[in-house]
XYZ file of C-alpha atoms in Angstrom:
572
model
C 82.610 78.722 84.070
C 83.158 79.286 87.980
C 81.962 77.025 90.796
C 79.783 78.981 93.473
C 81.267 78.959 97.207
C 84.747 77.724 96.595
C 87.934 79.724 96.126
C 91.406 79.050 94.786
C 94.663 79.355 97.040
C 94.572 83.084 96.432
C 90.879 83.351 97.643
C 89.398 84.060 93.865
C 86.553 82.283 92.599
C 87.582 78.927 90.857
C 87.137 78.196 87.400
C 85.739 74.615 86.307
C 88.344 74.680 83.688
C 91.648 75.158 85.571
C 90.523 74.264 89.351
C 89.424 70.882 90.610
C 88.529 67.686 88.726
C 90.408 64.617 88.578
C 93.920 66.497 87.831
C 93.558 68.021 91.480
C 92.826 64.802 93.169
C 95.916 62.927 91.727
C 98.215 64.958 94.067
C 96.050 63.646 97.105
C 96.241 60.099 96.033
C 99.831 60.129 95.934
C 99.619 61.313 99.775
C 97.129 58.703 100.573
C 99.245 56.017 99.061
C 102.601 57.040 100.721
C 100.898 57.951 104.190
C 99.048 54.679 104.183
C 102.308 52.659 103.109
C 103.599 53.667 106.454
C 100.205 53.631 108.637
C 98.742 50.219 107.435
C 102.123 48.382 107.718
C 102.239 49.792 111.329
C 98.641 49.209 112.236
C 99.228 45.398 111.386
C 102.609 44.933 112.711
C 102.683 46.940 115.752
C 101.485 44.175 117.917
C 104.468 42.273 116.981
C 106.689 45.222 118.224
C 104.684 45.575 121.472
C 104.574 42.091 122.221
C 108.221 41.018 120.816
C 110.219 44.117 121.663
C 108.233 45.946 124.288
C 107.292 42.583 125.902
C 103.501 43.171 126.613
C 101.141 40.444 127.037
C 98.692 39.279 124.345
C 95.653 41.389 125.779
C 97.764 44.304 126.649
C 99.465 44.309 123.128
C 96.200 44.026 121.614
C 94.458 46.771 123.621
C 97.290 49.045 122.949
C 97.003 48.399 119.177
C 93.499 48.984 119.025
C 93.467 52.083 121.086
C 96.250 53.247 118.613
C 93.827 52.757 115.816
C 90.893 54.205 117.821
C 92.797 57.496 118.691
C 94.093 57.788 115.161
C 90.452 57.934 114.034
C 88.768 59.917 116.664
C 91.456 62.733 116.605
C 90.145 63.182 113.033
C 87.565 65.287 114.848
C 90.328 67.844 115.802
C 91.329 68.325 112.144
C 87.732 68.219 111.077
C 86.870 70.858 113.496
C 89.753 73.180 112.631
C 89.350 73.013 108.862
C 85.293 73.686 108.885
C 85.796 76.481 111.303
C 88.850 78.354 110.888
C 91.369 77.656 107.947
C 91.184 75.691 104.950
C 91.514 71.679 104.836
C 94.425 72.205 102.685
C 96.053 74.461 105.286
C 95.202 72.113 107.859
C 96.624 69.298 106.320
C 100.240 71.198 105.747
C 100.139 72.672 109.507
C 99.122 69.353 111.612
C 100.561 66.562 108.964
C 104.153 67.175 110.142
C 103.363 65.934 113.764
C 102.908 62.233 112.096
C 106.483 62.998 110.796
C 107.628 63.727 114.382
C 105.742 60.722 115.847
C 107.441 58.260 113.799
C 110.743 59.959 114.411
C 110.230 59.326 118.266
C 109.440 55.916 117.649
C 112.491 55.303 115.687
C 114.541 57.397 118.412
C 113.296 55.065 121.010
C 113.650 51.646 118.999
C 117.340 52.705 118.276
C 118.416 53.161 121.849
C 118.401 49.939 124.044
C 118.415 52.280 127.215
C 114.734 53.253 126.150
C 113.608 49.776 125.751
C 112.950 46.620 128.051
C 116.219 44.309 128.449
C 116.318 41.986 125.350
C 114.442 38.677 125.990
C 112.765 36.104 123.669
C 109.123 36.423 124.845
C 107.863 33.297 122.928
C 110.485 31.173 124.858
C 110.752 33.161 128.208
C 106.900 34.549 128.446
C 107.043 34.582 132.151
C 110.313 36.255 132.977
C 110.518 38.940 130.274
C 110.050 42.651 131.785
C 107.570 44.604 129.974
C 108.079 48.103 129.239
C 107.228 50.457 132.018
C 108.089 54.044 133.598
C 109.648 56.636 131.232
C 110.045 54.020 128.570
C 106.265 53.410 128.503
C 105.585 57.103 128.762
C 107.827 57.720 125.673
C 106.322 54.905 123.503
C 102.808 56.402 123.989
C 103.958 59.999 123.182
C 105.227 58.611 120.060
C 102.460 56.498 119.197
C 99.793 59.385 119.893
C 101.768 62.043 118.071
C 101.477 59.791 114.833
C 97.799 59.598 115.589
C 97.299 63.370 116.100
C 99.027 64.124 112.824
C 97.177 61.112 110.946
C 93.889 62.184 112.398
C 94.239 65.595 111.011
C 95.324 64.740 107.688
C 92.592 61.957 107.180
C 89.797 64.237 108.117
C 90.903 66.582 105.506
C 92.247 64.643 102.469
C 88.880 62.892 101.701
C 86.868 66.001 102.062
C 89.325 67.970 99.942
C 89.068 65.616 97.268
C 85.358 65.735 97.400
C 85.524 69.280 96.878
C 87.158 68.955 93.562
C 83.721 67.811 92.240
C 80.469 69.698 91.942
C 77.675 67.463 92.783
C 75.196 69.695 90.684
C 77.218 68.542 87.443
C 76.149 65.051 86.247
C 79.780 64.391 85.065
C 81.321 65.600 88.029
C 79.030 63.800 90.181
C 79.898 60.528 88.655
C 83.284 61.325 89.094
C 82.978 62.004 92.743
C 81.749 58.587 93.419
C 84.535 57.112 91.406
C 86.991 59.372 93.510
C 85.805 57.719 96.641
C 86.391 54.118 95.193
C 89.682 55.114 94.082
C 90.389 56.877 97.298
C 90.057 53.647 98.972
C 92.284 51.977 96.266
C 94.843 54.256 97.205
C 94.692 53.386 100.748
C 94.864 49.760 99.497
C 97.776 50.179 97.501
C 99.689 52.094 100.065
C 98.943 49.096 102.274
C 99.872 46.511 99.857
C 103.432 48.258 99.385
C 103.808 48.723 103.290
C 103.035 45.145 104.084
C 105.675 44.030 101.518
C 108.236 46.701 102.053
C 107.715 48.451 105.526
C 106.999 45.134 107.416
C 110.076 43.340 105.881
C 112.572 46.443 106.851
C 110.902 46.461 110.544
C 111.363 42.553 111.031
C 114.729 42.149 109.301
C 116.592 45.494 109.406
C 115.198 46.801 112.626
C 112.356 48.553 113.943
C 114.377 51.806 114.088
C 115.005 51.926 110.364
C 111.568 51.102 109.724
C 109.951 53.794 111.825
C 112.415 56.376 110.160
C 111.324 55.123 106.625
C 107.723 55.746 107.717
C 108.526 59.335 108.698
C 110.245 59.865 105.420
C 107.558 58.752 103.460
C 104.935 61.009 105.145
C 107.069 63.875 104.749
C 107.396 63.001 100.971
C 103.643 62.767 100.533
C 103.111 65.950 102.330
C 105.347 67.771 99.722
C 103.712 66.056 96.808
C 100.308 67.283 98.158
C 101.660 70.863 98.787
C 102.742 70.798 95.089
C 99.013 70.692 93.895
C 97.685 73.736 95.724
C 97.450 75.862 92.240
C 94.727 73.333 91.360
C 92.701 72.823 94.371
C 89.314 74.121 94.933
C 88.872 75.298 98.591
C 85.945 75.589 100.759
C 85.741 78.828 103.005
C 85.693 77.841 106.466
C 82.136 79.164 107.765
C 82.700 79.367 111.648
C 82.423 76.624 114.278
C 79.813 74.070 113.598
C 79.641 73.492 117.363
C 78.901 77.293 117.942
C 75.957 76.727 115.116
C 74.717 73.614 116.784
C 74.765 75.120 120.101
C 72.909 78.458 118.956
C 70.068 76.286 117.350
C 69.427 74.514 120.821
C 69.684 77.665 122.957
C 67.255 79.482 120.602
C 64.782 76.519 120.609
C 64.955 76.329 124.379
C 64.239 80.081 124.782
C 61.127 79.706 122.429
C 60.021 76.357 123.873
C 56.658 77.640 125.056
C 55.889 79.500 121.635
C 53.690 77.849 119.429
C 54.949 76.614 115.933
C 52.081 78.339 114.132
C 54.250 81.398 114.417
C 56.941 79.864 112.374
C 58.031 81.344 109.160
C 60.850 81.157 106.894
C 63.756 83.467 108.153
C 66.568 82.883 105.715
C 66.868 86.686 104.984
C 67.614 87.423 108.902
C 70.354 84.676 108.924
C 73.735 86.316 110.003
C 76.951 85.707 108.140
C 75.507 83.899 105.354
C 77.891 83.315 102.581
C 77.068 83.158 98.782
C 77.118 79.659 97.173
C 76.185 77.651 100.370
C 73.443 75.525 100.802
C 69.954 76.725 101.583
C 67.569 74.053 103.095
C 63.880 74.190 103.149
C 61.961 73.022 106.196
C 61.430 69.188 106.850
C 59.476 67.219 109.094
C 60.583 65.720 112.309
C 62.540 67.218 115.393
C 59.908 70.117 115.712
C 61.198 71.608 118.907
C 64.223 72.674 116.837
C 62.202 74.688 114.334
C 61.061 76.982 117.062
C 64.709 78.548 116.975
C 63.503 80.084 113.753
C 60.401 81.802 115.384
C 61.056 85.620 115.107
C 59.880 86.968 118.343
C 61.628 90.181 118.030
C 65.013 88.923 119.368
C 67.688 89.324 116.354
C 70.736 87.875 118.262
C 72.578 84.891 116.877
C 71.765 82.901 120.043
C 67.802 83.922 119.816
C 67.197 83.566 116.073
C 68.402 81.070 113.826
C 67.954 80.334 110.052
C 66.041 77.598 108.678
C 69.235 76.171 107.085
C 71.097 76.402 110.298
C 68.257 74.400 112.034
C 68.138 71.807 109.126
C 71.844 71.156 109.461
C 71.476 69.943 112.753
C 68.474 67.596 111.957
C 70.875 66.049 109.369
C 73.127 65.095 111.996
C 70.540 63.737 114.343
C 69.035 61.656 111.552
C 72.721 60.217 110.664
C 73.031 59.379 114.418
C 71.133 56.161 114.544
C 73.246 54.918 111.463
C 76.355 56.230 113.237
C 75.667 54.068 116.309
C 74.653 50.852 114.779
C 77.567 51.235 112.309
C 80.023 51.543 115.279
C 78.743 48.300 116.567
C 78.627 46.583 113.085
C 82.200 47.493 112.365
C 83.470 46.053 115.775
C 84.700 42.607 114.187
C 87.130 44.418 112.091
C 89.738 45.757 114.644
C 89.563 42.434 116.398
C 90.216 40.320 113.561
C 93.049 42.392 112.393
C 94.857 42.279 115.817
C 94.090 38.678 116.667
C 94.790 37.295 113.294
C 98.326 38.509 113.365
C 98.904 36.971 116.500
C 97.291 33.652 115.390
C 99.723 33.654 112.367
C 102.694 34.150 114.653
C 102.149 30.710 116.366
C 101.708 28.824 113.021
C 104.179 27.858 110.148
C 105.121 30.861 108.339
C 107.208 29.252 105.584
C 106.507 29.554 101.956
C 109.184 27.041 100.616
C 112.343 28.919 101.746
C 110.567 32.093 102.356
C 109.596 33.408 105.725
C 106.101 34.962 105.446
C 105.530 37.456 108.331
C 101.969 37.200 109.638
C 101.281 40.971 109.380
C 102.132 40.474 105.562
C 99.142 38.101 105.208
C 96.904 41.372 104.950
C 98.403 41.492 101.384
C 95.615 38.846 100.640
C 92.599 41.091 101.645
C 94.380 43.943 100.208
C 95.040 42.544 96.990
C 91.669 41.421 96.638
C 90.428 44.559 97.745
C 92.304 46.545 94.979
C 91.117 44.070 91.870
C 87.655 44.148 93.418
C 87.566 47.861 93.647
C 88.516 48.562 89.799
C 85.895 45.801 88.802
C 83.217 47.377 90.974
C 83.947 50.918 89.859
C 84.701 50.331 86.028
C 82.006 47.603 85.253
C 79.626 46.723 88.055
C 78.747 50.429 88.924
C 77.844 51.300 85.290
C 75.643 47.984 85.024
C 73.769 48.762 88.240
C 73.375 52.339 87.613
C 71.406 51.282 84.334
C 69.340 48.967 86.511
C 68.610 50.818 89.558
C 69.237 54.473 88.329
C 71.483 55.043 91.415
C 74.731 57.005 90.589
C 76.734 54.615 92.698
C 74.638 51.492 91.410
C 73.448 50.771 94.916
C 72.934 53.231 97.901
C 75.261 53.801 100.434
C 73.569 52.119 103.108
C 73.031 48.829 100.825
C 76.559 48.846 100.294
C 77.379 49.383 103.863
C 74.895 46.408 105.191
C 76.491 43.812 102.780
C 79.884 44.602 104.509
C 78.263 43.855 107.713
C 76.878 40.379 106.788
C 80.372 39.318 105.742
C 81.803 40.794 109.093
C 79.630 37.891 110.491
C 80.856 35.511 108.224
C 84.272 36.394 109.037
C 84.231 35.759 112.311
C 82.525 32.529 112.070
C 85.153 31.416 109.746
C 87.964 32.611 112.153
C 86.463 30.666 115.101
C 86.591 27.334 112.939
C 90.188 28.091 111.819
C 91.375 28.764 115.566
C 89.220 25.506 116.686
C 91.464 23.806 113.985
C 94.928 25.522 114.970
C 94.286 24.697 118.599
C 93.719 20.990 117.836
C 96.568 20.745 115.961
C 98.802 22.266 118.798
C 97.240 19.691 121.446
C 97.915 16.818 119.015
C 101.666 17.701 118.680
C 102.055 18.572 122.399
C 102.506 22.437 122.004
C 99.898 23.671 124.017
C 102.708 25.219 126.566
C 104.496 26.572 123.286
C 103.958 29.960 121.843
C 105.172 29.094 118.526
C 105.818 26.170 116.019
C 102.368 24.868 115.335
C 102.907 22.818 112.161
C 99.862 24.356 110.277
C 100.415 26.579 107.568
C 99.463 30.484 108.150
C 97.691 30.550 104.933
C 94.943 28.776 106.569
C 94.143 32.392 107.727
C 93.584 33.498 104.200
C 89.830 33.118 104.208
C 89.128 35.083 106.888
C 91.461 37.749 105.425
C 89.349 37.386 102.244
C 86.326 38.363 104.191
C 87.987 41.348 105.608
C 88.832 42.418 101.972
C 85.070 42.301 101.311
C 84.290 44.467 104.356
C 86.528 47.102 103.197
C 85.404 47.160 99.643
C 81.729 47.483 100.959
C 81.250 49.083 104.363
C 84.381 50.971 104.430
C 83.884 52.996 101.019
C 79.959 53.078 101.686
C 80.492 54.429 105.126
C 82.720 57.087 104.108
C 80.832 58.368 101.065
C 77.539 58.302 103.142
C 78.673 60.428 105.829
C 80.545 62.848 103.313
C 77.569 63.148 100.937
C 74.699 63.811 103.637
C 76.700 66.363 105.801
C 75.971 69.930 104.719
C 78.413 71.827 102.556
C 79.531 73.727 105.726
C 80.281 70.268 107.789
C 81.884 67.955 105.057
C 85.107 67.666 107.065
C 83.060 66.754 110.194
C 81.039 64.455 107.998
C 84.184 62.910 107.122
C 85.447 62.563 110.610
C 82.220 61.126 111.730
C 83.122 58.060 109.353
C 86.485 57.800 111.030
C 84.930 57.865 114.608
C 82.970 54.912 113.534
C 86.425 53.081 113.093
C 87.856 54.698 116.173
C 84.947 53.922 118.454
C 84.822 50.416 117.118
C 88.387 49.950 118.074
C 87.877 51.361 121.576
C 84.772 49.055 121.894
C 86.833 46.211 120.992
C 89.379 47.098 123.639
C 86.492 47.259 126.275
C 84.969 43.985 125.118
C 88.504 42.277 125.439
C 88.664 43.288 129.187
C 84.966 42.666 129.818
C 85.231 39.133 128.226
C 88.420 38.302 130.529
C 86.858 39.468 133.604
C 83.761 37.377 132.879
C 85.553 34.142 131.899
C 88.367 34.066 134.532
C 88.285 30.523 136.229
C 89.928 29.890 139.845
C 93.669 30.190 138.463
C 92.622 33.927 137.108
C 92.969 33.234 133.429
C 90.140 34.634 131.276
C 89.559 33.528 127.407
C 92.368 35.995 126.329
C 94.566 36.453 129.323
C 98.361 35.529 129.422
C 100.963 35.718 126.672
C 100.507 32.113 125.122
C 97.560 32.100 122.476
C 97.507 28.270 122.620
C 96.288 28.388 126.284
C 93.595 30.979 125.683
C 89.928 30.410 124.228
C 90.128 32.695 121.056
C 87.831 30.522 119.323
C 85.302 30.951 121.753
C 85.778 34.685 121.657
C 85.518 34.518 117.914
C 81.961 32.523 118.171
C 80.836 35.397 120.752
C 81.812 38.204 117.920
C 79.562 36.004 115.252
C 76.737 36.528 117.419
C 77.363 40.176 118.252
C 77.879 40.617 114.515
C 74.567 39.190 113.484
C 72.596 41.189 116.204
C 74.363 44.284 115.293
C 73.554 43.679 111.249
C 69.822 43.339 112.158
C 69.826 46.296 114.400
C 71.622 48.376 111.655
C 69.108 46.903 108.815
C 66.342 48.433 110.805
C 67.765 52.031 111.253
C 69.016 51.928 107.574
C 65.123 50.989 106.139
C 63.924 53.959 108.109
C 66.516 56.355 106.960
C 65.526 59.005 104.455
C 68.144 60.585 102.238
C 68.631 64.308 102.139
C 68.053 63.956 98.281
C 66.635 61.212 96.307
C 69.792 59.118 95.685
C 68.580 58.322 91.951
C 69.839 60.130 89.224
C 67.640 63.175 88.666
C 68.792 64.519 85.040
C 70.501 62.419 82.425
C 73.410 63.999 80.937
C 72.996 63.537 77.481
C 76.303 65.451 76.558
C 79.453 63.641 75.901
C 82.045 64.876 78.244
C 85.472 64.816 76.971
C 86.449 63.546 80.503
C 86.512 59.968 81.578
C 84.392 59.202 84.749
C 87.097 57.249 86.228
C 89.763 58.761 88.304
């Protein structure tokens, strides 16, 4: 039996028996694990490199790190546009993935050559005299960082979508397998992060940043090779042309007919140009009626004068998701800030566990371990139970799952504020307010806020990813996935903007804002965390309003019971 609308690597119709399914996604899971072994370790540890080796200040290092995260997410739009428009997702991965290898290679080259870095200086002891990176070296640093983000952005837009393409949503068994795939896709990200925070962070902190970046380049290269080996098994979506062009065509055609009454409307699927067998065909829906005028046949047959109903409905899907996108961007704001500042908090505290030195970045093993365990329990036990109770394939709806994460985001910042208040109190009591390290308080006090970060990933991360992939039309699946990553990217950029705004608004006569300078003990990070708690609560209420009003494309409940026992397991 073939699957409509998908082809194998030779362009032939795919067979359900030989292509797709769990087997095909195993190659992608390996790629995700290896890539995130490199990426998550550096996302967590890059602040240490920028602050300790490149001698950037606290705010500057945090801003650069969050911009790095933001660009990595936003550049997924490039990969999504290319793979939805011109070449298959698998080919997009192979062409642009090597840029990530090149980026890590450039970072390793700079870290290895002293002439390409600032003069050696202990910024924790001489924070006012260390020369920060500047000039050509600063340019080279950014070229390396943003080459990594370009390659990774193109990869992440395609991997999740290519994995989702391996399952047929019209088949009850494969529908459940697809839901399970996104849980295990997130598990693969977490497992890669777990390995990276143990291995890569140790290498970078003990053997040198040059060796650490070189190992990252090697891991990404191996991951791409493994993914390439799975090419005979993939189901590939045929590119359907530029989604941006189709969007513009609808707006232009609707504007041309703005004065025509909708009473002249009639279904015009038969006049759509370039339709492809197996693609979704949508019926007309309510709302955004000005766009429906693009389907009125007034004699003009050009692509910019007459659009199909399905083409118009694709645009309506995007417009309906827009409030969820915007409210989720604000709701996710605490996440990148907590990741960045928690590492800097840990750097000032007692990081000893017996005779073992624990890197602050490695503390993210706590939420990642919790996340991996929770995902397995959730996928194998909680989802089947909730499925019987609610009738939803995923146990609860995507939007409900996202909202749970945003509630815990508010909790996490409140807990972080309490811990930071205690850390500063200990620093004052021991006369360490002018010191950047040595606060006699265990770094494991940060474990609780890490715990909440893990909950956010289990709920909001998976929920957002699956929501935007599922709601996007078949011809815009990569774009739907990249919209999710854009939420992470915009949240990171918004975090950088918030840091700058808060610093400017809170500077006193000495010119010091809450987050200015290179000494965290002299800052007011606790106040900043309380501000984030308020922002988080308000953003959750805003999200809940739009989530309540949202109408899914399809009823998310199971519409048909699969009474036949499949030989395949529902788990991936």
